[in-house]
Every structure is written in C-alpha cells, then in structure tokens.
Short mmCIF file of C-alpha atoms and ligand atoms in Angstrom, two decimals:
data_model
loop_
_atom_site.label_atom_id
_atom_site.label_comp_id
_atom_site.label_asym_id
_atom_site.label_seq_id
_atom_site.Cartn_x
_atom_site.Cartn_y
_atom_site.Cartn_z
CA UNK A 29 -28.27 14.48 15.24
CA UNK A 30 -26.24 15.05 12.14
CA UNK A 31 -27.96 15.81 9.09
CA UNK A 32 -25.89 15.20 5.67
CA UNK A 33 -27.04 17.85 3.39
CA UNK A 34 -24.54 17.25 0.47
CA UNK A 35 -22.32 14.51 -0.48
CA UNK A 36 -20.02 13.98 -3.29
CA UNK A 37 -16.54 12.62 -4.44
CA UNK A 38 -13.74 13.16 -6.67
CA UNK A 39 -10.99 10.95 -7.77
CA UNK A 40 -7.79 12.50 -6.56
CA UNK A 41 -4.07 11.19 -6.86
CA UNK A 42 -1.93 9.22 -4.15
CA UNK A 43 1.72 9.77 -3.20
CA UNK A 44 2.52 6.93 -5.98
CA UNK A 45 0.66 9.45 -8.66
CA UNK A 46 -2.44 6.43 -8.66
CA UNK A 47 -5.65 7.40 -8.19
CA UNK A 48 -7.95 7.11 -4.87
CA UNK A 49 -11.42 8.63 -3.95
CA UNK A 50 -11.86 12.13 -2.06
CA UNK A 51 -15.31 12.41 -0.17
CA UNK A 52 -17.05 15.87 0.26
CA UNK A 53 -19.57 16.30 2.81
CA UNK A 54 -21.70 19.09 4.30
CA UNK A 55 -23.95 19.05 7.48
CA UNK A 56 -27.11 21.11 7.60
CA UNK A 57 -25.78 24.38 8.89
CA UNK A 58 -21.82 23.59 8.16
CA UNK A 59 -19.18 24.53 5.75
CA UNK A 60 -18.46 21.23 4.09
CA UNK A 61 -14.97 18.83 4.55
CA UNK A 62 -13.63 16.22 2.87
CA UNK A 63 -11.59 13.15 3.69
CA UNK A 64 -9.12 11.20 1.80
CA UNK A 65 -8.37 7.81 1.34
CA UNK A 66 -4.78 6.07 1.57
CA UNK A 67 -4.19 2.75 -0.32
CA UNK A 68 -1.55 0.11 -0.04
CA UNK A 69 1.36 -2.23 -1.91
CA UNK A 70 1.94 -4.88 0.30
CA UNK A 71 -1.57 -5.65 1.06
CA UNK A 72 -2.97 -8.84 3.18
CA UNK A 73 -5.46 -11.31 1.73
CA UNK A 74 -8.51 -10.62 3.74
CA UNK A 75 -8.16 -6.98 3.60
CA UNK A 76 -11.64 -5.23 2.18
CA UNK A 77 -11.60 -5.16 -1.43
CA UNK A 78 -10.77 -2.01 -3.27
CA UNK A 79 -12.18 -0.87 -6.30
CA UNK A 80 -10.54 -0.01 -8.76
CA UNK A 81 -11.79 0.49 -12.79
CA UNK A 82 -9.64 -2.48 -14.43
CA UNK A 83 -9.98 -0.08 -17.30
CA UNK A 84 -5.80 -1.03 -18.45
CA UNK A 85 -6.39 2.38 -20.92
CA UNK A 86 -6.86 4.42 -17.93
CA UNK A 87 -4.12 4.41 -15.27
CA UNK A 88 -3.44 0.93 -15.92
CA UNK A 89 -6.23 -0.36 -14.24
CA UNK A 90 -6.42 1.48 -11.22
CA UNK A 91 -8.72 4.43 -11.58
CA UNK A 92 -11.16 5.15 -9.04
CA UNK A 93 -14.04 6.48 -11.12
CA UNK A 94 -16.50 3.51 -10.39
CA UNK A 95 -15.52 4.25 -6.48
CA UNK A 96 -16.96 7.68 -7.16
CA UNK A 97 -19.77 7.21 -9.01
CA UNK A 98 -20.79 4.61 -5.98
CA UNK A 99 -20.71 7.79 -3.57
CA UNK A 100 -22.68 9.78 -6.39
CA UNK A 101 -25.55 7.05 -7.40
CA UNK A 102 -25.91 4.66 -4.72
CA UNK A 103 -24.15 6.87 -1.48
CA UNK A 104 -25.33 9.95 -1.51
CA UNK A 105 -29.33 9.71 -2.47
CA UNK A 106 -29.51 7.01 0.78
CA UNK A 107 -27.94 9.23 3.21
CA UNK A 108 -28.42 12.97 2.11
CA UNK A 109 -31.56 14.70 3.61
CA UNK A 110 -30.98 11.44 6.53
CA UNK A 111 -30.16 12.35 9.98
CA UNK A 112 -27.58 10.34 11.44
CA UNK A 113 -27.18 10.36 15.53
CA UNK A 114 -23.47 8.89 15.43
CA UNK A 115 -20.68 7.43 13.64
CA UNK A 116 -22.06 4.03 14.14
CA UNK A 117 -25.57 4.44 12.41
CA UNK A 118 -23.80 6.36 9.53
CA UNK A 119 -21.63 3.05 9.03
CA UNK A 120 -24.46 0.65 9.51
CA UNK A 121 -26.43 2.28 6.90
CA UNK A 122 -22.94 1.88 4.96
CA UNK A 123 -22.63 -1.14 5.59
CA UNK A 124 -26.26 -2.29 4.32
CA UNK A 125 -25.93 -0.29 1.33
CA UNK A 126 -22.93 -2.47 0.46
CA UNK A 127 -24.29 -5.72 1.09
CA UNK A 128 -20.84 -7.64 0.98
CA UNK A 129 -18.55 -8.93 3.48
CA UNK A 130 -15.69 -7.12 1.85
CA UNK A 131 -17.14 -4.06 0.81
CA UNK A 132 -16.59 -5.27 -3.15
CA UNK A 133 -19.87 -3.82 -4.10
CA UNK A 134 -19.32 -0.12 -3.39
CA UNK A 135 -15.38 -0.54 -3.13
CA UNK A 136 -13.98 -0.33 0.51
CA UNK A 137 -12.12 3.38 -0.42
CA UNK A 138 -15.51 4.54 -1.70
CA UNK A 139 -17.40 3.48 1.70
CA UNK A 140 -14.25 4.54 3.89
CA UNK A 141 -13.80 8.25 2.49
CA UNK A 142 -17.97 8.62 3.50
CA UNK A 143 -17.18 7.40 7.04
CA UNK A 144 -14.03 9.54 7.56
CA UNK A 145 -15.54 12.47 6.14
CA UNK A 146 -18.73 12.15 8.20
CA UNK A 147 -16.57 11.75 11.06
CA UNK A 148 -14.88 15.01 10.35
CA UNK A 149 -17.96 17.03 9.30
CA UNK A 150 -19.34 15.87 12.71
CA UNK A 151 -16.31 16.93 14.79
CA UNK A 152 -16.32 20.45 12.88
CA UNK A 153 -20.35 20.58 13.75
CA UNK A 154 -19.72 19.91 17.15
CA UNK A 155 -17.12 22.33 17.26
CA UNK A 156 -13.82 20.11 18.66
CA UNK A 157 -11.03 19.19 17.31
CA UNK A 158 -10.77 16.01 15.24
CA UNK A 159 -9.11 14.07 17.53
CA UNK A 160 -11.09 14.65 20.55
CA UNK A 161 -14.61 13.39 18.28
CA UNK A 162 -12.32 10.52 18.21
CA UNK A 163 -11.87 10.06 21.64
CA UNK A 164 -16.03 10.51 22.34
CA UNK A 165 -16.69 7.63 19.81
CA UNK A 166 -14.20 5.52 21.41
CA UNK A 167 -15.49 6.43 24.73
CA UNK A 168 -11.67 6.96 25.73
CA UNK A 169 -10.40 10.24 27.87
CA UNK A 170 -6.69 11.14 25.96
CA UNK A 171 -4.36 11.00 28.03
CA UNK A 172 -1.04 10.67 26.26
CA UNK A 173 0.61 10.61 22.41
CA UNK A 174 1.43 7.26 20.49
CA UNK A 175 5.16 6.92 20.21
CA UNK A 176 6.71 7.31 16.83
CA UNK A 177 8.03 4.60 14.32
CA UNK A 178 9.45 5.96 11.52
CA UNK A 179 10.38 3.97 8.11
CA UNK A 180 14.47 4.82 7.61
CA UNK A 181 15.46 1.54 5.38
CA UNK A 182 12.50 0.07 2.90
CA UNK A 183 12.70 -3.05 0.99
CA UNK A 184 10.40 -5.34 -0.72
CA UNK A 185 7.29 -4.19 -1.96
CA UNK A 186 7.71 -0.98 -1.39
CA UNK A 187 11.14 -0.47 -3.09
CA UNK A 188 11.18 -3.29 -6.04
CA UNK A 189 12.26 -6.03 -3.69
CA UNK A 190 16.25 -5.57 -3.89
CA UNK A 191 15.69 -6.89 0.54
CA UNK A 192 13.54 -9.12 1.27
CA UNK A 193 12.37 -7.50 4.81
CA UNK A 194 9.92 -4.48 4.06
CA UNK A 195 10.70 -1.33 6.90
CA UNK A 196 13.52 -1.15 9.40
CA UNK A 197 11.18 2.11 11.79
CA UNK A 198 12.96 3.89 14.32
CA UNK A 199 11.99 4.53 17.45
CA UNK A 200 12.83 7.06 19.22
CA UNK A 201 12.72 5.81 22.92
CA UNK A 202 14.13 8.23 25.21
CA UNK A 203 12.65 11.63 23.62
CA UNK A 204 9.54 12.82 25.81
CA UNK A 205 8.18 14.19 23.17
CA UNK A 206 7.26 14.47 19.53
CA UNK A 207 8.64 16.93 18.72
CA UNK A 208 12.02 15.39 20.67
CA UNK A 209 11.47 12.37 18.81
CA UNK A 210 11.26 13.94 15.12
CA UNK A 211 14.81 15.82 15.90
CA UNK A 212 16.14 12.61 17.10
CA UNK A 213 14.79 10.38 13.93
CA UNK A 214 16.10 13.40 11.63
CA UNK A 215 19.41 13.27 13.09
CA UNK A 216 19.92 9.63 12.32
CA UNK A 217 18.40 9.20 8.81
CA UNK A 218 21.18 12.11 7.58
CA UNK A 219 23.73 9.59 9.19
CA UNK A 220 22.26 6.58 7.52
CA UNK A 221 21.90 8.44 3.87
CA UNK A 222 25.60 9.20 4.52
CA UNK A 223 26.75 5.72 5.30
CA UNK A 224 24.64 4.03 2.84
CA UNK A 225 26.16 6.91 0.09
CA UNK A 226 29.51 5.30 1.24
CA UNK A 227 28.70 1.79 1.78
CA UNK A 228 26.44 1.21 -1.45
CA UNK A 229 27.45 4.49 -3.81
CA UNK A 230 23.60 5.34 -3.36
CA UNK A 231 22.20 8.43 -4.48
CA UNK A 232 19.24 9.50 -2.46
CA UNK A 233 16.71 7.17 -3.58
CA UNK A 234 13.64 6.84 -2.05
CA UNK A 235 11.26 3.75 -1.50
CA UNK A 236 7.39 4.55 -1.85
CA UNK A 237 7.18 5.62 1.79
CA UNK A 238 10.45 7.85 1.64
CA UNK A 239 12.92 5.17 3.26
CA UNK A 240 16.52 4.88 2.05
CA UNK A 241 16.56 1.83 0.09
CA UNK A 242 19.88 1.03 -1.35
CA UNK A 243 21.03 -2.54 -3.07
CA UNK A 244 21.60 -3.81 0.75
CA UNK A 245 22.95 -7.52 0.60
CA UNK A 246 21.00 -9.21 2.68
CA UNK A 247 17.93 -8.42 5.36
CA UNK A 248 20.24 -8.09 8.43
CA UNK A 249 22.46 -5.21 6.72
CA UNK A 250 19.25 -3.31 7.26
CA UNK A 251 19.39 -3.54 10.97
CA UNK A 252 23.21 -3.50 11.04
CA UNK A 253 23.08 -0.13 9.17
CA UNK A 254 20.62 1.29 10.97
CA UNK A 255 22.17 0.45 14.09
CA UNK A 256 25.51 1.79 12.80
CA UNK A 257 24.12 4.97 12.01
CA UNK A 258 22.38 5.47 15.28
CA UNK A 259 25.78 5.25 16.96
CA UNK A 260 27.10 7.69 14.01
CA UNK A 261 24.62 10.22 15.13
CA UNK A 262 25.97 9.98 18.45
CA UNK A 263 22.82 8.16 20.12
CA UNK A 264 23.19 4.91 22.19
CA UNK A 265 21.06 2.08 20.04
CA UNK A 266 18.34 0.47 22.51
CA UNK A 267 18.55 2.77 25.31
CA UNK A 268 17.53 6.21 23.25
CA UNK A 269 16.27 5.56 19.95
CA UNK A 270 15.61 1.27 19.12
CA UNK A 271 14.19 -0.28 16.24
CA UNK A 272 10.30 -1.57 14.93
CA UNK A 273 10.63 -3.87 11.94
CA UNK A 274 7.91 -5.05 9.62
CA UNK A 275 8.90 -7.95 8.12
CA UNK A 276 6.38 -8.34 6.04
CA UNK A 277 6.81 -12.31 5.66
CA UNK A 278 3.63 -12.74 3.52
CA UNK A 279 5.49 -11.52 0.88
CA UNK A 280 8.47 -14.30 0.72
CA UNK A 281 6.19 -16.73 1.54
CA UNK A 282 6.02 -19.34 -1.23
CA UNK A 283 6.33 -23.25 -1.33
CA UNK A 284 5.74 -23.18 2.74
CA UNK A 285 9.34 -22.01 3.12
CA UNK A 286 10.44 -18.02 3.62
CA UNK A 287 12.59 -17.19 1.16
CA UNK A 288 14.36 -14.23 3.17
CA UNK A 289 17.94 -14.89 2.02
CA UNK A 290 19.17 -17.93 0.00
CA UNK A 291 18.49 -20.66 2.03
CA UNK A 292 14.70 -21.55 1.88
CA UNK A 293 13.16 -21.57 6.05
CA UNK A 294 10.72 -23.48 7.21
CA UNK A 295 8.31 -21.68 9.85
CA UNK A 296 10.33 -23.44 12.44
CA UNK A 297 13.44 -21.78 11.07
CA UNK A 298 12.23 -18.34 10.77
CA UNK A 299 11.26 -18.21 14.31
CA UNK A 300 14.76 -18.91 14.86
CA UNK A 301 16.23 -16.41 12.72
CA UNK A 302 13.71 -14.05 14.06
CA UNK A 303 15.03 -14.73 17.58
CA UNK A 304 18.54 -14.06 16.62
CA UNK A 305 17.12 -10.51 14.96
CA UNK A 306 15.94 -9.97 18.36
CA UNK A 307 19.22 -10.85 20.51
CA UNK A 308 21.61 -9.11 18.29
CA UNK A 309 19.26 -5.96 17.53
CA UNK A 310 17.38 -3.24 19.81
CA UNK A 311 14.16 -4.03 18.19
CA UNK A 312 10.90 -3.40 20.07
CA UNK A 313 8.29 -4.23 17.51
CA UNK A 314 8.38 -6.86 15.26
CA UNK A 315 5.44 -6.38 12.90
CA UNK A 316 4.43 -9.92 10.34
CA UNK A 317 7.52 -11.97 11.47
CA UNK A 318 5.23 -14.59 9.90
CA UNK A 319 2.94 -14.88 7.12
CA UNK A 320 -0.95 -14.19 7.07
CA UNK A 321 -1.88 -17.58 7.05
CA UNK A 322 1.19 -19.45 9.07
CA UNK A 323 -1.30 -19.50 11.83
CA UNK A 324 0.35 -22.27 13.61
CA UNK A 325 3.20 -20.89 14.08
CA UNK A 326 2.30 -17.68 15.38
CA UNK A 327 1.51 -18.66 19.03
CA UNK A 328 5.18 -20.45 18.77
CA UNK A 329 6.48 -16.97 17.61
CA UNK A 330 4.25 -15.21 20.81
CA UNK A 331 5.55 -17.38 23.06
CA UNK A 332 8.93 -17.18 22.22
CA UNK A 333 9.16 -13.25 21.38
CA UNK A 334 6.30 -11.68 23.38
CA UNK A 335 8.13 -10.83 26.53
CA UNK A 336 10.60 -8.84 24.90
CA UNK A 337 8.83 -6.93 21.62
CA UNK A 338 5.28 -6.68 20.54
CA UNK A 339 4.66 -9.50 17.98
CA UNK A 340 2.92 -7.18 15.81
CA UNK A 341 0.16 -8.71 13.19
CA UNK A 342 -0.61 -6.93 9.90
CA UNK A 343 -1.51 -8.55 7.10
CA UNK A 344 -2.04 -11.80 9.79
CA UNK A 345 -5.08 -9.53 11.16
CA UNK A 346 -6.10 -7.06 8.55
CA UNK A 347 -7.92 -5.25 11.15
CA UNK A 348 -10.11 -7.60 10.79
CA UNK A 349 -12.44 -8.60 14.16
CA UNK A 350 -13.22 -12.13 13.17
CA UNK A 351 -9.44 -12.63 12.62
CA UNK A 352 -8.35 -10.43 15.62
CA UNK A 353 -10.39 -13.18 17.57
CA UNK A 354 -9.31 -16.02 16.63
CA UNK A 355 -5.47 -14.69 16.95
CA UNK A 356 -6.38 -13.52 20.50
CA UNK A 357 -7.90 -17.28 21.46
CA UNK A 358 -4.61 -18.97 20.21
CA UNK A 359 -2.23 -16.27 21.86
CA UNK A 360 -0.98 -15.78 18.34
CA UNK A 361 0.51 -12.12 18.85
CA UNK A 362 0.66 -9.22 21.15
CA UNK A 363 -0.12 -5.95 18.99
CA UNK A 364 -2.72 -5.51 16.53
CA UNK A 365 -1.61 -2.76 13.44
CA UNK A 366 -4.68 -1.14 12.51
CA UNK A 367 -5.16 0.45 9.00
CA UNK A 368 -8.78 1.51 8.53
CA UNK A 369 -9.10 0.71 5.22
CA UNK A 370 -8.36 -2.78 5.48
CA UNK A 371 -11.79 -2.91 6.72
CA UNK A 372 -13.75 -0.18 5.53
CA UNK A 373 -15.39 1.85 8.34
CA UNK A 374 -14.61 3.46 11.33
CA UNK A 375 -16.74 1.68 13.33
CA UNK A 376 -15.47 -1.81 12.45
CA UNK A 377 -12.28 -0.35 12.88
CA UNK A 378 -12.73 0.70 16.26
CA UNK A 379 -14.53 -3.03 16.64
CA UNK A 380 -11.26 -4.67 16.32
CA UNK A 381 -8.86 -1.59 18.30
CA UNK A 382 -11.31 -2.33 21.20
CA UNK A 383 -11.11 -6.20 20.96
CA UNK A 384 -7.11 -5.62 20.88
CA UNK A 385 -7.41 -3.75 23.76
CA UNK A 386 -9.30 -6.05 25.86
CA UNK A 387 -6.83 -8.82 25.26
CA UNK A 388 -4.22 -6.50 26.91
CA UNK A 389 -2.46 -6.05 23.67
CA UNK A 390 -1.32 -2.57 22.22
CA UNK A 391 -1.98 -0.98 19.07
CA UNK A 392 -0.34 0.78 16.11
CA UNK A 393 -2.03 2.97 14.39
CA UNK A 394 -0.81 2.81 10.38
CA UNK A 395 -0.48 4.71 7.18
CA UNK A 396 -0.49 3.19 3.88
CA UNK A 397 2.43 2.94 1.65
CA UNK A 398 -0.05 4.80 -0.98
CA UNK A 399 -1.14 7.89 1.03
CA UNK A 400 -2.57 11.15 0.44
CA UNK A 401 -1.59 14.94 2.17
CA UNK A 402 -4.63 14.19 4.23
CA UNK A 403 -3.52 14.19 7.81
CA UNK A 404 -6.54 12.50 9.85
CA UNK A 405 -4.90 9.45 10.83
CA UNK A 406 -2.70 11.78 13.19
CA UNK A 407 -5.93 12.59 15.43
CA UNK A 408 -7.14 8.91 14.95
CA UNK A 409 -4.13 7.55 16.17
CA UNK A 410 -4.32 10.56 18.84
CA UNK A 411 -8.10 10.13 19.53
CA UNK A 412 -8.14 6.17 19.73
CA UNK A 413 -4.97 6.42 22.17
CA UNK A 414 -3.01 4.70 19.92
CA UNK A 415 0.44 2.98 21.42
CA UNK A 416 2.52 3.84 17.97
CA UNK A 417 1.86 5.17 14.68
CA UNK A 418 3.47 4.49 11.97
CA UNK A 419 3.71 6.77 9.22
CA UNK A 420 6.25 6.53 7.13
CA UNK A 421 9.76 8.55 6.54
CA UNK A 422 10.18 11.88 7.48
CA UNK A 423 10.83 13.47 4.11
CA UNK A 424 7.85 13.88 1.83
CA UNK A 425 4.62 15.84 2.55
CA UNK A 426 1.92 13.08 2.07
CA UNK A 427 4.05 11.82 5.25
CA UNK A 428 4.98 14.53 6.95
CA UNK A 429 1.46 16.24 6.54
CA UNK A 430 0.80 13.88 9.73
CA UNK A 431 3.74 14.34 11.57
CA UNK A 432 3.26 17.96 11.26
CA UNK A 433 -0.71 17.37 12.71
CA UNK A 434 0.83 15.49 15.42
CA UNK A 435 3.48 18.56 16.34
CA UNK A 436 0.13 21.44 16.35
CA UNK A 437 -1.87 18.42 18.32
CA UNK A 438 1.48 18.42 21.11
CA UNK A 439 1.11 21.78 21.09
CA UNK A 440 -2.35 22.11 21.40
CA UNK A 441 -2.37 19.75 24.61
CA UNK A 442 0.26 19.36 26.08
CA UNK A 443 -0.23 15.73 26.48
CA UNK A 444 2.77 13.55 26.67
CA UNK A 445 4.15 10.68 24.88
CA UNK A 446 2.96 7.73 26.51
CA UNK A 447 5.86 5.29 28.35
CA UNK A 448 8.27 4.22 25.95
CA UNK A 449 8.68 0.57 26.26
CA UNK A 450 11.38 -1.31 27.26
CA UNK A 451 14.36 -1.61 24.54
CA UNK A 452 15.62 -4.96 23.46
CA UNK A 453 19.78 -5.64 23.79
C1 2PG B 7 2.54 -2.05 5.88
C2 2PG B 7 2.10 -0.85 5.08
C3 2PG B 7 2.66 0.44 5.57
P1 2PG B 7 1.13 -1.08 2.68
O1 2PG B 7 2.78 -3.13 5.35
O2 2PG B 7 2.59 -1.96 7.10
O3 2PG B 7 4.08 0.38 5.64
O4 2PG B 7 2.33 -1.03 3.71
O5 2PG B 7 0.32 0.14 2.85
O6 2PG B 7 1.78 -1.18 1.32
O7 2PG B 7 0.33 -2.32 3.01
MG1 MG B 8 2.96 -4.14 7.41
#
C-alpha cells in the first residue's frame, strides 16, 4: 500500500517557454518527487482536453494556474491521508474525481502529472528504478531497448509550416546499441546542417523539437536531403541508418483533399504518393500518412504499406482505446504511437499499449513537441518495452534529458536494442 502524505503542484515552463503543471508528491515515509508534464502543437481531435487559463493577459491564454489549483482544491484533499495499493486505483479515483470523458474538468495535464508522479513516488518507495515499476505494472519482464527515431528535418506545425510533412526521424538500424545509435544520428545531422547551409543559405535554425528546418521546396526534398546526407556521412541509407516519417496529414487536410504540394490529393492519391515515398526512400515507419478521421482509407493504406513499414497512427488513435479498437477491427494500421497525455493516465495508457500489443502491432513510445527536462518517458518507453521512441532532435536538453536517461538505463542493464526491423529500398 502506498500512502500519499502530501501533494501539490506548480506551474512550470515548457521547452516553447509556455506554461505546464509540475506535480509534487510524498509517500508516508519518503522523500517526495515530482513529475512533469509535456504538451503538444500538432495535436489530434480526440486527444484529452488540456487546460489551460484562456486568461489572453497571461501567457496568451495558456497558463496552467487553473490546472494547479485542480491538484490543490479538488486533487489533493481526495487522495492525501488515502492509501492507494497500485497505479490503477490511484487513476480510478482520478478518473472519478474528473467525471468527464476527456478529462476537461480537472484538465488532462493536471490529472496526468498526479499519475506520473505517483508512479514515481511508488517506484522510489519500493526502492527500483523507474523503469522496472514500469515493467511490474505492465506485468512485462524487460528484455531489450526501443530503437531510436530521431527528428533531423521538421516542418509544419512545428516549424511555421514552410513543408507541409511534419518530421523526417532517423533511424539508426544497424547500431546495437544506444549509445551506437546516438553517434551514428550525430554524425549525420552535422552532414545535413552542412548541406542544408549550402543548399538553402540556412543558418542553424531550429524547429520546436530541435530539427533543421530550412525553406525546403517541397515535402520530398526532406527525404532526398536526408538521404543525401546519410551517404555524406559515409553511412549506406536503408541498410545502417533508414528513415521514420510523420506525416502528420491531419494537418493539410482541408476540403477532403491533402494539400501536401500544389496539386490538391484525394485520399486515393495520397496513398499513391505515399507508396512512391516508400519505393524511392528507406523509410521504416510511416507515422499519420492519413488524416484522423480518413478512416476509410486507412485499411487501403495498411494493406498496401503494412508489409514493408509500420503504418503508424497518431493523431488517427490518440492513444485512445475506443479508437485503438475500432482501427484494429478494420486493419486500419500496424503501430500505435502512444503519448500519455493524449489520454490522461497511466493506466488508460497502458489500456491501449496492451490492446496494440494483442493485435500483433508494435508501439512507439512519444514525446511532445512541448516538453519539459523531465526524463520519465525514457523508463516508460524502457519499462512498457516499447518498439521505438521518439523523442525529438538530439540538440537541446528538454530532449536530450531522455536520451541521456536512456544511455545510464544501457548502462545500468545491459539490455540490448531490440531487432532492428527490416529497411525499406
Ligand atoms: C507528433 C508530436 C511529436 P506534438 O505529432 O508526433 O513530434 O508532435 O507533440 O506537437 O503533437
Ligand atoms: Mg505525430
């Protein structure tokens, strides 16, 4: 049994300077922890809802004070002096005290930085590392590390739109390890800053994750360039390091056409162009190559991508169980990404990792493009035996905060990377 003995919140900043919620909690006989929530740009429609002032004096909007005083007045007196057994009663009791589907009562970062931070003040109670309190909730023995994807070109919401496709991710295939994987990923993004310097007359600027996002002319320059500057950093594209892309579709989707370049496509269409991404370009993981609610076309996109890449669904599933079943009954894609805050708790977040898993499908753990120096989602995406994670760049600390977890968690165990898949052309 857990006892919470203390609770309380502050409103901290994000990696875009906005504001998001910071839980504090102490166990009966513990040193108290706290847990930070990440927030996102690009953002699905049935994610949980966020809460944010809409005070426009006050960060324009988006402070998280209300969030806080939630933990304060309505949190905190219903759980402190409670004993809690696991995770999964803490999140019920969540749960209830929201009353919502979406969490819009008590704001879906308010309720999420109580779960993670009961999740952490449990694992330090118990005495184990984060990760492997991870693993005992999921009931899962770790046995490997989740490859790496890592952002190297960013367009449209996170860098003001100048592409239409949102992350070009490498992929380091062939390393064995992290830490092989990190060198290899380094080694290319100093040849792709390079060439874009030439190609474009760029100066280093950064998208919101810390991808190179230069005035590229159209979405397939992305993977041209990036392929380009694999082979300038003297590794073979496909076989060592490939490519994950999130298209992020939802985004361009208006009028029932995708307006990706400057012809309008019609679902029918994008699958196309989508296929020719896929002959042309080592990509392995093609993340919302459709939008959220193009459901009928996604089992035609399954069908005709699946055996080569994981048709990967973001803001299609929100992490979402309801929507993660319906996708699985009409084969609509192979990978689930899971961000925990697009549904609130752990628990539920598990929920939908474990449906995923049951369908056969793998699963990417994710980072927000909003994220904080916080590094838990390293031993969640270690603990839940996440296939990928995806991060973000490899240059600024709310990122690399993770990646740096994920080096001391190698270390720590030894474990290896699980099997790379197979590379596209
Ligand atoms: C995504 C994420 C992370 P955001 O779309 O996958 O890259 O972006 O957090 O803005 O939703
Ligand atoms: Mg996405």
């Amino acid at each position: 049994m857990f006892t919470i003995e203390h609770l309380d919140a502050l409103e901290i900043l994000d990696s875009r300077g906005r504001p998001t919620v910071q839980a504090v909690c102490r166990l009966r006989g513990h040193p108290p922890v706290t847990a930070s929530v990440p927030s996102g740009a690009s953002t699905g429609a049935a994610e949980a809802h966020e809460l944010r002032d809409q005070d426009p004096g006050r960060y324009r909007g988006l402070g998280c004070r209300r969030a806080v005083e939630n933990i304060r007045s309505v949190i905190q007196p219903a759980v402190v002096g409670r004993a809690f057994s696991e995770q999964a009663a803490l999140d019920e009791r969540l749960i209830e005290l929201d009353g919502t589907p979406d969490k819009s009562r008590l704001g879906a970062n308010a309720v999420l930085a109580v779960s993670i931070a009961f999740a952490r003040a449990a694992a330090r109670a118990d005495g184990i590392p984060l990760y492997a309190h991870f693993a005992r909730m999921a009931g899962i023995e770790v046995r490997t590390l989740p490859r790496l994807t890592i952002n190297l070109f960013s367009g449209g919401k996170h860098a003001g739109a100048q592409a239409a496709i949102q992350d070009v991710l490498l992929v380091p295939v062939a390393a064995p390890t992290i830490d092989d994987g990190l060198a290899m990923t380094f080694a290319v993004y100093q040849t792709a800053a390079e060439l874009i310097a030439r190609r474009y007359g760029m100066r280093l600027l950064r998208a919101d994750e810390g991808g190179l996002a230069p005035d590229f002319p159209g979405s397939e320059a992305m993977l041209a360039d990036a392929v380009e500057a694999m082979r300038l950093a003297g590794l073979q594209p496909g076989r060592e390091i490939a490519l994950a892309v999130d298209v992020a579709s939802s985004h361009f989707f208006r009028g029932g056409c995708y307006h990706l370049g400057t012809t309008p496509l019609d679902s029918g269409a994008m699958v196309a162009e989508l296929e020719g991404w896929a002959r042309r370009y080592p990509i392995v993981s093609l993340e919302d190559g459709l939008a959220e609610d193009d459901w009928s076309h996604w089992p035609r996109l399954t069908e005709r991508l699946g055996s080569r890449l994981l048709v990967l669904g973001d803001d299609f599933l929100c992490t979402n169980p309801d929507r993660l079943r319906r996708a699985i009954a009409a084969r609509a894609a192979t990978a689930l990404l899971l961000k925990v805050n697009q549904i609130g708790t752990l628990t539920e977040a598990l929920a939908a990792c474990q449906l995923g898993r049951q369908a056969g499908w793998q699963v990417t753990i994710s980072a927000r493009s909003g994220e904080t120096e916080d590094d838990w989602l390293a031993d969640l995406a270690v603990g839940w035996a996440g296939d990928q994670i995806k991060i973000g760049s490899i240059t600024q600390s709310e990122r690399l905060a993770k990646y740096n977890r994920l080096l001391a968690i190698e270390r720590e165990t030894g474990l290896p990377v699980v099997d790379w898949p197979k590379a596209g052309p």
